[in-house]
Short mmCIF file of C-alpha atoms and ligand atoms in Angstrom, two decimals:
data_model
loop_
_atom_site.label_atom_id
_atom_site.label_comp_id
_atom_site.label_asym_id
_atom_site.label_seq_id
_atom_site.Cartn_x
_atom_site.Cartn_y
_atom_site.Cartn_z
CA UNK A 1 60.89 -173.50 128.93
CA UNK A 2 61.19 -175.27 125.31
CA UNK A 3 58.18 -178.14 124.88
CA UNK A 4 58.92 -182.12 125.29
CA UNK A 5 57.03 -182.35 122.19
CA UNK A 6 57.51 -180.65 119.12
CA UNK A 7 54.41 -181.53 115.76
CA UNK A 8 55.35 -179.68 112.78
CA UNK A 9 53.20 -179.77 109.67
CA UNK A 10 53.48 -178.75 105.51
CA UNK A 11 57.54 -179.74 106.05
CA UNK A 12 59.69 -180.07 102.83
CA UNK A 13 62.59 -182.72 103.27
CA UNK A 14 64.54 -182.41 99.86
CA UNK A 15 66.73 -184.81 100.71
CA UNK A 16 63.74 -187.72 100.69
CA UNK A 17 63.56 -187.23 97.38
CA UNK A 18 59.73 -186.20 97.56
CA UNK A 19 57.85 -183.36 96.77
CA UNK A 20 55.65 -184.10 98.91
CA UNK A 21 54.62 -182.30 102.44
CA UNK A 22 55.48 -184.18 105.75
CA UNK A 23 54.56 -183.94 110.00
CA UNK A 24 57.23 -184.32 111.79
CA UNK A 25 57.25 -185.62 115.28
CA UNK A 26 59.60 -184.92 118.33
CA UNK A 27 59.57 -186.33 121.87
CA UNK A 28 62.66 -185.39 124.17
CA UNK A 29 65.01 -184.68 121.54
CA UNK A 30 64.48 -187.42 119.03
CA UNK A 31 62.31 -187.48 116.37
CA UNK A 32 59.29 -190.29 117.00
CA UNK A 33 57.77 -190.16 113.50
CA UNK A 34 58.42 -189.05 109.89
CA UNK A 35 54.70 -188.95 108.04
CA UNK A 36 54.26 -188.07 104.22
CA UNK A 37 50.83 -186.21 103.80
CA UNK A 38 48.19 -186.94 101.36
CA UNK A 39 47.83 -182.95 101.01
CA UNK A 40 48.43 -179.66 102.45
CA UNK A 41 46.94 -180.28 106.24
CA UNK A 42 44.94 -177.32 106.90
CA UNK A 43 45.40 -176.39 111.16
CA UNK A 44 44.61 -174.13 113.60
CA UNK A 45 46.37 -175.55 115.96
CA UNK A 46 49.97 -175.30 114.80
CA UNK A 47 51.27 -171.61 114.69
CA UNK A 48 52.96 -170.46 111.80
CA UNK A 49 56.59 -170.09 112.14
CA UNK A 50 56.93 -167.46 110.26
CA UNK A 51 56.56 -164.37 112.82
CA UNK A 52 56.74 -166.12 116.36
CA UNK A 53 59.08 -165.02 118.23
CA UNK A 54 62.20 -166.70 119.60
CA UNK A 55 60.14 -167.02 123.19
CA UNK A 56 57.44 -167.71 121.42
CA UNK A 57 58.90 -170.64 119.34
CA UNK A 58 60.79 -172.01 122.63
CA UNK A 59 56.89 -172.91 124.17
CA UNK A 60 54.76 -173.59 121.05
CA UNK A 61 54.53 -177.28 120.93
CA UNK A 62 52.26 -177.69 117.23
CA UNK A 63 54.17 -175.55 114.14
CA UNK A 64 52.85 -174.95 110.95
CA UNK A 65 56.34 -174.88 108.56
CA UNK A 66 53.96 -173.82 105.58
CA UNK A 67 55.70 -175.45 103.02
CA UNK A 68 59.29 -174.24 104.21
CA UNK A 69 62.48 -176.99 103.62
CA UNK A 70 64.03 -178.89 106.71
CA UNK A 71 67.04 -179.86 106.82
CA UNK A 72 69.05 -182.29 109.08
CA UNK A 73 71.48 -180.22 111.43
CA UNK A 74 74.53 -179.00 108.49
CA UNK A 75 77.72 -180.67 109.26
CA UNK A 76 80.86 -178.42 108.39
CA UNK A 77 83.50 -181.00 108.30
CA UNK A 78 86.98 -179.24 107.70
CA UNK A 79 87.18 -175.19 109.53
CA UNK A 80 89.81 -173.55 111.03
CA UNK A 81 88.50 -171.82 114.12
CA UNK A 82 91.26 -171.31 115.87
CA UNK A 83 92.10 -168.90 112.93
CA UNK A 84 88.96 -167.63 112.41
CA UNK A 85 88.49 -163.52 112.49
CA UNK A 86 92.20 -163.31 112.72
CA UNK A 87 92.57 -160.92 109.39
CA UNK A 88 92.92 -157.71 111.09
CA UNK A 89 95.99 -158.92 112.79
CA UNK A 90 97.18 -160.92 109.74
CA UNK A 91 97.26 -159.83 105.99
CA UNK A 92 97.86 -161.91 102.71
CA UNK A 93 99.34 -159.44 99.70
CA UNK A 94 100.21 -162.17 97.70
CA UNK A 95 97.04 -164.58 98.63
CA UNK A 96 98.85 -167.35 98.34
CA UNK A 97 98.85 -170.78 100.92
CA UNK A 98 102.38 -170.22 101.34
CA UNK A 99 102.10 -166.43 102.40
CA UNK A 100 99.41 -167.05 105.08
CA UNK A 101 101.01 -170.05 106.60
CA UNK A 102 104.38 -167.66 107.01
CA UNK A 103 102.26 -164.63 108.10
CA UNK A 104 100.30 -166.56 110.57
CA UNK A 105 103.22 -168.31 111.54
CA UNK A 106 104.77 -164.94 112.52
CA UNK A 107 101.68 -163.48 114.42
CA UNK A 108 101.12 -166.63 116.26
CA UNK A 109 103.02 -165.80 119.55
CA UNK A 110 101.37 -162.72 120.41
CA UNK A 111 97.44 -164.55 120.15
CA UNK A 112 97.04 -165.15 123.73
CA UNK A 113 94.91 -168.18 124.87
CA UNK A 114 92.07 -166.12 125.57
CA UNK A 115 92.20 -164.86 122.07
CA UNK A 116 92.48 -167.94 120.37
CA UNK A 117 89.20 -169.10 122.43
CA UNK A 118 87.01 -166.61 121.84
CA UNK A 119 87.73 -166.44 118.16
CA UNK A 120 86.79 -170.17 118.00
CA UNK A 121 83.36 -169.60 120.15
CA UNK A 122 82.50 -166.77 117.93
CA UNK A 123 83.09 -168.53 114.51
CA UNK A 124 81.19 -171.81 115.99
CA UNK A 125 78.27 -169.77 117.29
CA UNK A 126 78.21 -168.00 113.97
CA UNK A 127 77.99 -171.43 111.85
CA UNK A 128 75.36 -172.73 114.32
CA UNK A 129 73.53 -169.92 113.79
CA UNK A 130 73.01 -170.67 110.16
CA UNK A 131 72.39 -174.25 110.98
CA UNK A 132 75.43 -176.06 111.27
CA UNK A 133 74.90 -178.79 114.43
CA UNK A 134 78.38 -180.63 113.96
CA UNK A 135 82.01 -178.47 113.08
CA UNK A 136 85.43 -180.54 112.61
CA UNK A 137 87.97 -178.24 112.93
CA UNK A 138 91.55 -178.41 112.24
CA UNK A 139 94.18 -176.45 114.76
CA UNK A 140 97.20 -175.06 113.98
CA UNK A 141 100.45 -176.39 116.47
CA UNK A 142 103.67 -175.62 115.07
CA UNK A 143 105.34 -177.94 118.38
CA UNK A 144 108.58 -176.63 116.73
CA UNK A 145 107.88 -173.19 117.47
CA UNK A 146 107.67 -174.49 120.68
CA UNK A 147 105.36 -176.48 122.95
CA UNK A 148 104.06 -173.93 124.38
CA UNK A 149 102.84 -172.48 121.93
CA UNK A 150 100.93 -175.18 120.58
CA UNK A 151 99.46 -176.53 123.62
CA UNK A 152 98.07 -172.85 123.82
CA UNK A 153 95.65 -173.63 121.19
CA UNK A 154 94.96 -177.11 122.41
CA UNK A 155 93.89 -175.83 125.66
CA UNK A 156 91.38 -172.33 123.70
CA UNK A 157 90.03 -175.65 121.62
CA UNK A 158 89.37 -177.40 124.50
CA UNK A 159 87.63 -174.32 126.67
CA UNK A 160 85.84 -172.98 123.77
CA UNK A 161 84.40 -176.52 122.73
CA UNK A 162 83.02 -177.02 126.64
CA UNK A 163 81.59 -173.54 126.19
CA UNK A 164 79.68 -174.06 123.07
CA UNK A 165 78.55 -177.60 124.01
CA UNK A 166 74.87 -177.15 124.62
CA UNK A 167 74.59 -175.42 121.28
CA UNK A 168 76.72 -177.21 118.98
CA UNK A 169 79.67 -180.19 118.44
CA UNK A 170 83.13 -179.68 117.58
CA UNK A 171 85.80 -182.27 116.71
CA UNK A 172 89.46 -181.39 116.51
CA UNK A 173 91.98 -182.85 114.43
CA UNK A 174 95.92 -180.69 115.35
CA UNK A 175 97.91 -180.60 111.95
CA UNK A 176 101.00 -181.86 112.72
CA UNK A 177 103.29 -180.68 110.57
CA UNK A 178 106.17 -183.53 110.65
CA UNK A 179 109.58 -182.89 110.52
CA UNK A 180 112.16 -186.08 111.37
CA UNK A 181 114.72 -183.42 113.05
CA UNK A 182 111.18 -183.41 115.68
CA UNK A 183 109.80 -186.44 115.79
CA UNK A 184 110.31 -187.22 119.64
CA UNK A 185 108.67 -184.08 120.63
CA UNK A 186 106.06 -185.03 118.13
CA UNK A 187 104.42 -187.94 119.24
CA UNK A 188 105.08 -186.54 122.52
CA UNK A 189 103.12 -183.78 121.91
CA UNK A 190 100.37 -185.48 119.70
CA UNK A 191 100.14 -188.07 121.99
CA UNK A 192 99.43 -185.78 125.14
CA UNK A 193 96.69 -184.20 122.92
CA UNK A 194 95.24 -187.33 122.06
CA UNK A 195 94.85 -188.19 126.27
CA UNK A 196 93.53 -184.50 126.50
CA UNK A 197 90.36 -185.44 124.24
CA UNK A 198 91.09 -184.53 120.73
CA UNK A 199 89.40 -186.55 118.51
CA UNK A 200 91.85 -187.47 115.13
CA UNK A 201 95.28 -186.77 113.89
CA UNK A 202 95.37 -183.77 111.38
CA UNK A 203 98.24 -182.84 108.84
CA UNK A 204 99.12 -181.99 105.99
CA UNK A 205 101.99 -184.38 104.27
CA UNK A 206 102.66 -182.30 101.08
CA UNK A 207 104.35 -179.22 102.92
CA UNK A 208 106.62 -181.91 104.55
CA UNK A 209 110.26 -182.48 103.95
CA UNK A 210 109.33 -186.05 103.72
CA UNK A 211 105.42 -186.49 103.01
CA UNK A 212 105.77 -190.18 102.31
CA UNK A 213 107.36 -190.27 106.36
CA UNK A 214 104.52 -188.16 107.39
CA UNK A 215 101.68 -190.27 105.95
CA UNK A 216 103.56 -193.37 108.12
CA UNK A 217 103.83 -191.54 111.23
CA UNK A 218 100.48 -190.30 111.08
CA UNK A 219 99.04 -193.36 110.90
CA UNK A 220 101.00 -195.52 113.12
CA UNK A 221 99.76 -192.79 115.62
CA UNK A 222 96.28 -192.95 114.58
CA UNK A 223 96.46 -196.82 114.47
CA UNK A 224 98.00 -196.93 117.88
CA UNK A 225 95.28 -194.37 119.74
CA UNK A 226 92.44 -196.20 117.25
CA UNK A 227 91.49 -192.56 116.38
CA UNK A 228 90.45 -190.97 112.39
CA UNK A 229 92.85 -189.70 110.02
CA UNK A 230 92.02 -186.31 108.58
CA UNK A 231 94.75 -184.76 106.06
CA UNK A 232 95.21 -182.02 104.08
CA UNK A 233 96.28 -183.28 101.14
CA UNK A 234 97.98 -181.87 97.87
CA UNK A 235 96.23 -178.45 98.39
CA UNK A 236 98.53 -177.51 95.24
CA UNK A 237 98.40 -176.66 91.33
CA UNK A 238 101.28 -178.86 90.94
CA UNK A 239 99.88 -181.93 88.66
CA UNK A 240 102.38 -183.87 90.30
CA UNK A 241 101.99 -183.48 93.59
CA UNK A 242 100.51 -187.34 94.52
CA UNK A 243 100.44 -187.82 98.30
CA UNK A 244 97.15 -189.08 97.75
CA UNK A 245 98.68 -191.63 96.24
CA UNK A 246 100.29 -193.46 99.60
CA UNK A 247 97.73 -191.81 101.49
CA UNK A 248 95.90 -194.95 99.93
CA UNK A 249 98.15 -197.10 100.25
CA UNK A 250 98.07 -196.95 104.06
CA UNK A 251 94.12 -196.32 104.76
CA UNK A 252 93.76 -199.95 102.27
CA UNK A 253 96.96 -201.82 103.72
CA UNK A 254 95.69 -200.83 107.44
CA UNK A 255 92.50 -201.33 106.53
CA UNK A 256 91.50 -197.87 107.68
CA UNK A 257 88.56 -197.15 104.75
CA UNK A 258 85.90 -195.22 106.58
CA UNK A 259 88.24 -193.11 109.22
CA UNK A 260 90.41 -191.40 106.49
CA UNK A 261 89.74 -188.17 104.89
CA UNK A 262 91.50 -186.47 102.46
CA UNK A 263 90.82 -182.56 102.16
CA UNK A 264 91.43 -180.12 99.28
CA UNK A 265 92.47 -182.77 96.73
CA UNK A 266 93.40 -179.62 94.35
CA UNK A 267 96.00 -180.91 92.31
CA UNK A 268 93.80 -183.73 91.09
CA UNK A 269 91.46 -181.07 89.04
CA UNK A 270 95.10 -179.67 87.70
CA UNK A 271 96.47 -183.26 86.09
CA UNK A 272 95.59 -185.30 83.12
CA UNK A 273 92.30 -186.72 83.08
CA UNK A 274 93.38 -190.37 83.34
CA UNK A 275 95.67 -189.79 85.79
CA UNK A 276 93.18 -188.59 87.92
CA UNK A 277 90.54 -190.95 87.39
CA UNK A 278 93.49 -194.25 88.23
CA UNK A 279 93.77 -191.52 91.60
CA UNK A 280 89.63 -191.46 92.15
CA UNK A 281 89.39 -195.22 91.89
CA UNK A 282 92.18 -195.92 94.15
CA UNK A 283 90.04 -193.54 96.77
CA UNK A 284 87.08 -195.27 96.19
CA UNK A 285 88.66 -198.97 96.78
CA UNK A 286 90.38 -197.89 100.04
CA UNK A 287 87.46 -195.57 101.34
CA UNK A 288 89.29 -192.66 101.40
CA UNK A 289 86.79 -189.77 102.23
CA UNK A 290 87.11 -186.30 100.23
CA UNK A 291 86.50 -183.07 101.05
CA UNK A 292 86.20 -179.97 98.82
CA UNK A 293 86.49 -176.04 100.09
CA UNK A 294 85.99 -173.78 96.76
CA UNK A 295 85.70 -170.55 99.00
CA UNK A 296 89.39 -171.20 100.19
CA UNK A 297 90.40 -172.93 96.95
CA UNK A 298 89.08 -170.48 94.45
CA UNK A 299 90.78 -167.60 96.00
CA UNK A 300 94.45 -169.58 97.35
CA UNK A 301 95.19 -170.92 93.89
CA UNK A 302 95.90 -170.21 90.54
CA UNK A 303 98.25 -167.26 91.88
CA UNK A 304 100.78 -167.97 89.75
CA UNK A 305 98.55 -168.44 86.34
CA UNK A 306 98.02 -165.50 83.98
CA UNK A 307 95.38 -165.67 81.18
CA UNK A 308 93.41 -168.90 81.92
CA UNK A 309 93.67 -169.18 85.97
CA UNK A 310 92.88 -172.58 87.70
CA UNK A 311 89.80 -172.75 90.03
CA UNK A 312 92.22 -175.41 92.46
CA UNK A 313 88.10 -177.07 93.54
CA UNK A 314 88.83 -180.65 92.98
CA UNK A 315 87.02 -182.96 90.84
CA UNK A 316 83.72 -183.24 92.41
CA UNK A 317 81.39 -184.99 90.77
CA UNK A 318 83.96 -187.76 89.23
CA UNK A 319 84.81 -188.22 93.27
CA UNK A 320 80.57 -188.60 93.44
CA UNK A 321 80.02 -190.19 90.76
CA UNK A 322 82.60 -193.37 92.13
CA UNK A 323 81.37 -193.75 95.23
CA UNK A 324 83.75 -191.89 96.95
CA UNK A 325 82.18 -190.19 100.08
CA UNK A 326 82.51 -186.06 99.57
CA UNK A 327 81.70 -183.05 101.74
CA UNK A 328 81.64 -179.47 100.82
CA UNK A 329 82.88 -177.29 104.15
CA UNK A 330 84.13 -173.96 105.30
CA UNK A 331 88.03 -174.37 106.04
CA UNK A 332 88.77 -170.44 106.84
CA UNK A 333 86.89 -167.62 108.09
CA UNK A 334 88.05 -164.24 107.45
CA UNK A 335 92.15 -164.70 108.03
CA UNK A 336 94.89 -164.72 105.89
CA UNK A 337 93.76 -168.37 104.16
CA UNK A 338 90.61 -166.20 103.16
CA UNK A 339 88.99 -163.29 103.96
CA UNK A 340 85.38 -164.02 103.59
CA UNK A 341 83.09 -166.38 105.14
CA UNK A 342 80.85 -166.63 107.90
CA UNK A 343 79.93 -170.55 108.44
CA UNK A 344 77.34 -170.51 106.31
CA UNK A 345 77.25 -173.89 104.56
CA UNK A 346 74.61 -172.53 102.19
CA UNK A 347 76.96 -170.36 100.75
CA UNK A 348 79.47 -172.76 100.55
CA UNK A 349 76.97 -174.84 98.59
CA UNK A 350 76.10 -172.38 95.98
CA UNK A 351 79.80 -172.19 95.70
CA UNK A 352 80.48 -175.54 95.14
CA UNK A 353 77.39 -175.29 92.86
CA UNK A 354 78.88 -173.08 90.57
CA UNK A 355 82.73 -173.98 91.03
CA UNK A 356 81.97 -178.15 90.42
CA UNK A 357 78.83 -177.22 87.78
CA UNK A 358 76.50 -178.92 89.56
CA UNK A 359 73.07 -176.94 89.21
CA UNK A 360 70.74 -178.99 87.26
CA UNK A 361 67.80 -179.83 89.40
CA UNK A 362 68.85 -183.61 90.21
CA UNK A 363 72.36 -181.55 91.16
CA UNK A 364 71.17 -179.44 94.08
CA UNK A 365 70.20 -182.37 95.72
CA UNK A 366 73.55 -183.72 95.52
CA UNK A 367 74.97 -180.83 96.68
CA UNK A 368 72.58 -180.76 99.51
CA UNK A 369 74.27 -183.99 100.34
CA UNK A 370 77.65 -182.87 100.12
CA UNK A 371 76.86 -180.53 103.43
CA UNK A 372 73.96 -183.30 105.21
CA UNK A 373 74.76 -186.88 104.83
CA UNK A 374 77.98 -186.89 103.72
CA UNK A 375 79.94 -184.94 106.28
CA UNK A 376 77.86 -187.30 108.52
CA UNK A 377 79.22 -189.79 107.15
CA UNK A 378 82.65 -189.15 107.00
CA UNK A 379 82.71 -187.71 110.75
CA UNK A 380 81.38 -190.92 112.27
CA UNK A 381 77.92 -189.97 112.73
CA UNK A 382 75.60 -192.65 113.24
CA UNK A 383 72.34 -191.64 114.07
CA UNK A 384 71.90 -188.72 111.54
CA UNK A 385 68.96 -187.25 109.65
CA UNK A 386 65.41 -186.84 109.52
CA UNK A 387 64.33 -190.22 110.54
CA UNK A 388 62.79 -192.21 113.31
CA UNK A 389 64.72 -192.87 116.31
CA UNK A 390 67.78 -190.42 115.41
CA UNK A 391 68.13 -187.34 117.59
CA UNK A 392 66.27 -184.15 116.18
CA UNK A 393 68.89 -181.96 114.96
CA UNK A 394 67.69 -179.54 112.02
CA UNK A 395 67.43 -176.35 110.24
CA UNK A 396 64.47 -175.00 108.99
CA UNK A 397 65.08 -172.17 106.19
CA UNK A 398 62.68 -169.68 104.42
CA UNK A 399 62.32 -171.45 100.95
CA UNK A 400 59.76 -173.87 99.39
CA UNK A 401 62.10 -175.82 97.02
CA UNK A 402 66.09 -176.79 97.48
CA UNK A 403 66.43 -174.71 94.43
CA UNK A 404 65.47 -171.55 95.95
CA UNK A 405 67.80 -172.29 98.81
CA UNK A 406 70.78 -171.37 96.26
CA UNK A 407 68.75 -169.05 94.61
CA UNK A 408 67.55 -166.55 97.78
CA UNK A 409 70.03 -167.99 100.55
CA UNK A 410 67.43 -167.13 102.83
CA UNK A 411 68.63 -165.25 105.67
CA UNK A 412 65.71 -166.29 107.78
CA UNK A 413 66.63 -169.73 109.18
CA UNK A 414 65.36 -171.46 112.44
CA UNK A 415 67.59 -173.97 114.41
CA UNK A 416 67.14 -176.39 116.84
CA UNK A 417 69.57 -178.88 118.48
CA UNK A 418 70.24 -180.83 121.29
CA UNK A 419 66.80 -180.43 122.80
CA UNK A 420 66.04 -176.83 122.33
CA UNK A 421 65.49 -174.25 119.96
CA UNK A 422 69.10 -172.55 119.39
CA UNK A 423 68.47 -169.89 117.39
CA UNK A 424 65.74 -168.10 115.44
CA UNK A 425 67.65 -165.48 112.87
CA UNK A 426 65.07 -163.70 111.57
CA UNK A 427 63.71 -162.21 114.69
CA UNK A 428 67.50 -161.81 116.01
CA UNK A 429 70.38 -163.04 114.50
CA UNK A 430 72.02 -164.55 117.96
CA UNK A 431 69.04 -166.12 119.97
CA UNK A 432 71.33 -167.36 122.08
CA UNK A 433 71.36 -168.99 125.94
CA UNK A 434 72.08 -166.03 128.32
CA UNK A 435 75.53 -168.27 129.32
CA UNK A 436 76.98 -168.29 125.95
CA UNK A 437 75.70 -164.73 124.62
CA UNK A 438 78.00 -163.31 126.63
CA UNK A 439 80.98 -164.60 125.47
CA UNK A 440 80.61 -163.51 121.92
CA UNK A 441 83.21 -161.19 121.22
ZN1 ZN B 501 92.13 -176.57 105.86
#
């Protein structure tokens, strides 16, 4: 049985902005008290963490963290898991966007329900097991490949997300890709999903015939069901490609700042500089949320660039640096958008690290941000972090300093959420509730 209390000791929080050592106090879930400590406190009551075991850990009430960082529960706010681990079935020669949308376009009949489910409880499992508490994931439903079809992968969501629930949260947000030759079977469609319990209306304007239509009919849904706006938007090289630009329009004229995100952003690290900054400011003013994915960026564009390739990451630290709110997730998980990747929003850090040059020591913070507090943020988290009265969610890695996080990505990581210890992955990778361990696949 896990404790009702949980003490831990010598606890780094980074993201207090501190060096110093903290106890940390638990009752039923929620954390009851967040103390800074004059000095190293010197116990024999509180184990180690290092070297209990999993059943161990579950029934030791007083923890010594020896110095180790915690870190509130990781949010990953933009995946794919419906697509996740789908690579054997679907390749990429060219590795371009527009190859893996057609390829997994092609291959989508024959992924059964079943399928499509147990890829998504894998690929959450595997990012809670590195410490991820809260996932938003887009889902692919081409409704004019038929409805069918779609409501398939509404339906694996749906299963897989009651399956996972004592370990960790999903949100979905369908891409709808608009067409006006659908529209009626559209908002039919999106609207049924809405009822079913998906949480936001996804998309992605700039592969529509009409992305200016798109943005409108997205929102009037969204406005209509009082549900978040999350859109892929200008995921392109092109320097002109601007839906961003009536993307806020809409979130200032409906007055929408705070439930918009815009993901990718790609073509604003391709234009002119001033052009871009008019674009960042305009984000800023309507609240327009951003979110970058280097992994998937880094390897989707630039395919047509010889000599001097762009990177596609979008402007990070300008989108920082004015306020804008900005998360660093996943997106894809070994499929045809990208063939690496395991959840881990520590890598994904140390990529956005090295892809947005942010690695001085005041930097690592703020990319410790982009996967905590910000992705909080922009998903509609209100009681989040290490504080007081919020629920205790957090990862505890093996490192004394949040620059040796990017600098040993230390495999040995210990989770808890929702109550309970989920995992512990040094002593074995999936420490996982007998009910969900055996539907990893
Ligand atoms: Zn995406």
């Amino acid at each position: 049985m896990h404790t009702e209390t949980l003490e831990a000791i010598n606890v780094k929080l980074p993201l207090q902005q501190s060096e110093e050592l903290y106890t940390v106090k638990a009752r039923g879930g929620r954390w009851t008290a967040v103390e800074r400590q004059e000095a190293v406190v010197v116990s024999s009551e509180h184990l180690p963490i290092q070297g209990l075991s999993f059943d161990e850990l579950k029934t030791t009430a007083l923890l010594d963290l020896e110095g180790k960082v915690m870190l509130p529960g990781f949010v990953d706010a933009h995946m794919h898991l419906d697509k996740a681990y789908s690579l054997p079935w679907v390749r990429n020669r060219s590795g371009t966007l527009l190859e893996a949308i057609e390829n997994y376009r092609a291959a989508s009949p024959a992924f059964t329900k079943e399928m499509i489910r147990d890829r998504i409880v894998k690929a959450a499992l595997s990012s809670a097991s590195f410490g991820s508490a809260v996932l938003r994931s887009h889902l692919d439903v081409p409704v004019h490949m038929g409805r069918e079809m779609a409501m398939r992968t509404i339906e694996a969501a749906l299963e897989a997300r009651e399956k996972v629930s004592e370990i960790v949260d999903i949100q979905y947000f369908p891409m709808f890709f608009y067409d006006p030759a659908y529209e009626r079977e559209l908002t039919e469609f999106a609207s049924e999903t809405l009822r079913m319990g998906i949480d936001g209306i996804g998309g992605a304007p700039h592969l529509s015939p009409n992305p200016e239509t798109n943005v409108g009919w997205a929102f009037r849904l969204a406005q209509l069901f009082d549900k978040p706006i999350d859109l892929h938007t200008d995921e392109s090289d092109n320097p002109d490609m601007k839906t961003i630009d009536i993307y806020c329009d809409y979130v200032k004229a409906g007055g929408y700042g705070g439930r918009a995100t815009a993901g990718h952003l790609c073509s604003l690290s391709a234009m002119e500089h001033n052009e871009a900054e008019r674009l960042i400011a305009k984000m800023a003013d309507a609240g327009i949320a951003a979110v970058t994915l280097p992994a998937v960026n880094l390897y989707l564009q630039g395919r047509g660039d010889r000599g001097n390739v762009r990177r596609g990451v979008t402007r990070v630290r300008e989108l920082e640096e004015a306020g804008v709110t900005i998360a660093a997730a996943s997106d894809n998980i070994q499929d045809p958008f990208h063939p690496f990747g395991r959840g881990d929003l520590l890598q994904i850090g140390l990529m956005t690290a090295y892809a947005a040059h942010l690695a001085k020591e005041e930097d690592i913070v703020t990319v410790l941000r982009l996967l905590t507090t910000n992705p909080a943020k922009l998903a509609g988290l209100t009681q989040y972090g290490i504080a007081p009265g919020n629920p205790a969610s957090f990862v505890v890695l093996d490192a004394c300093s949040e620059e040796e996080l990017f600098q040993e990505l230390p495999s040995s990581r210990w989770v808890y959420n929702k109550s309970k210890w989920t995992f512990a992955s040094m002593l074995s990778r999936f420490g996982l509730e007998p009910s969900v361990s055996g539907s990893l696949v």
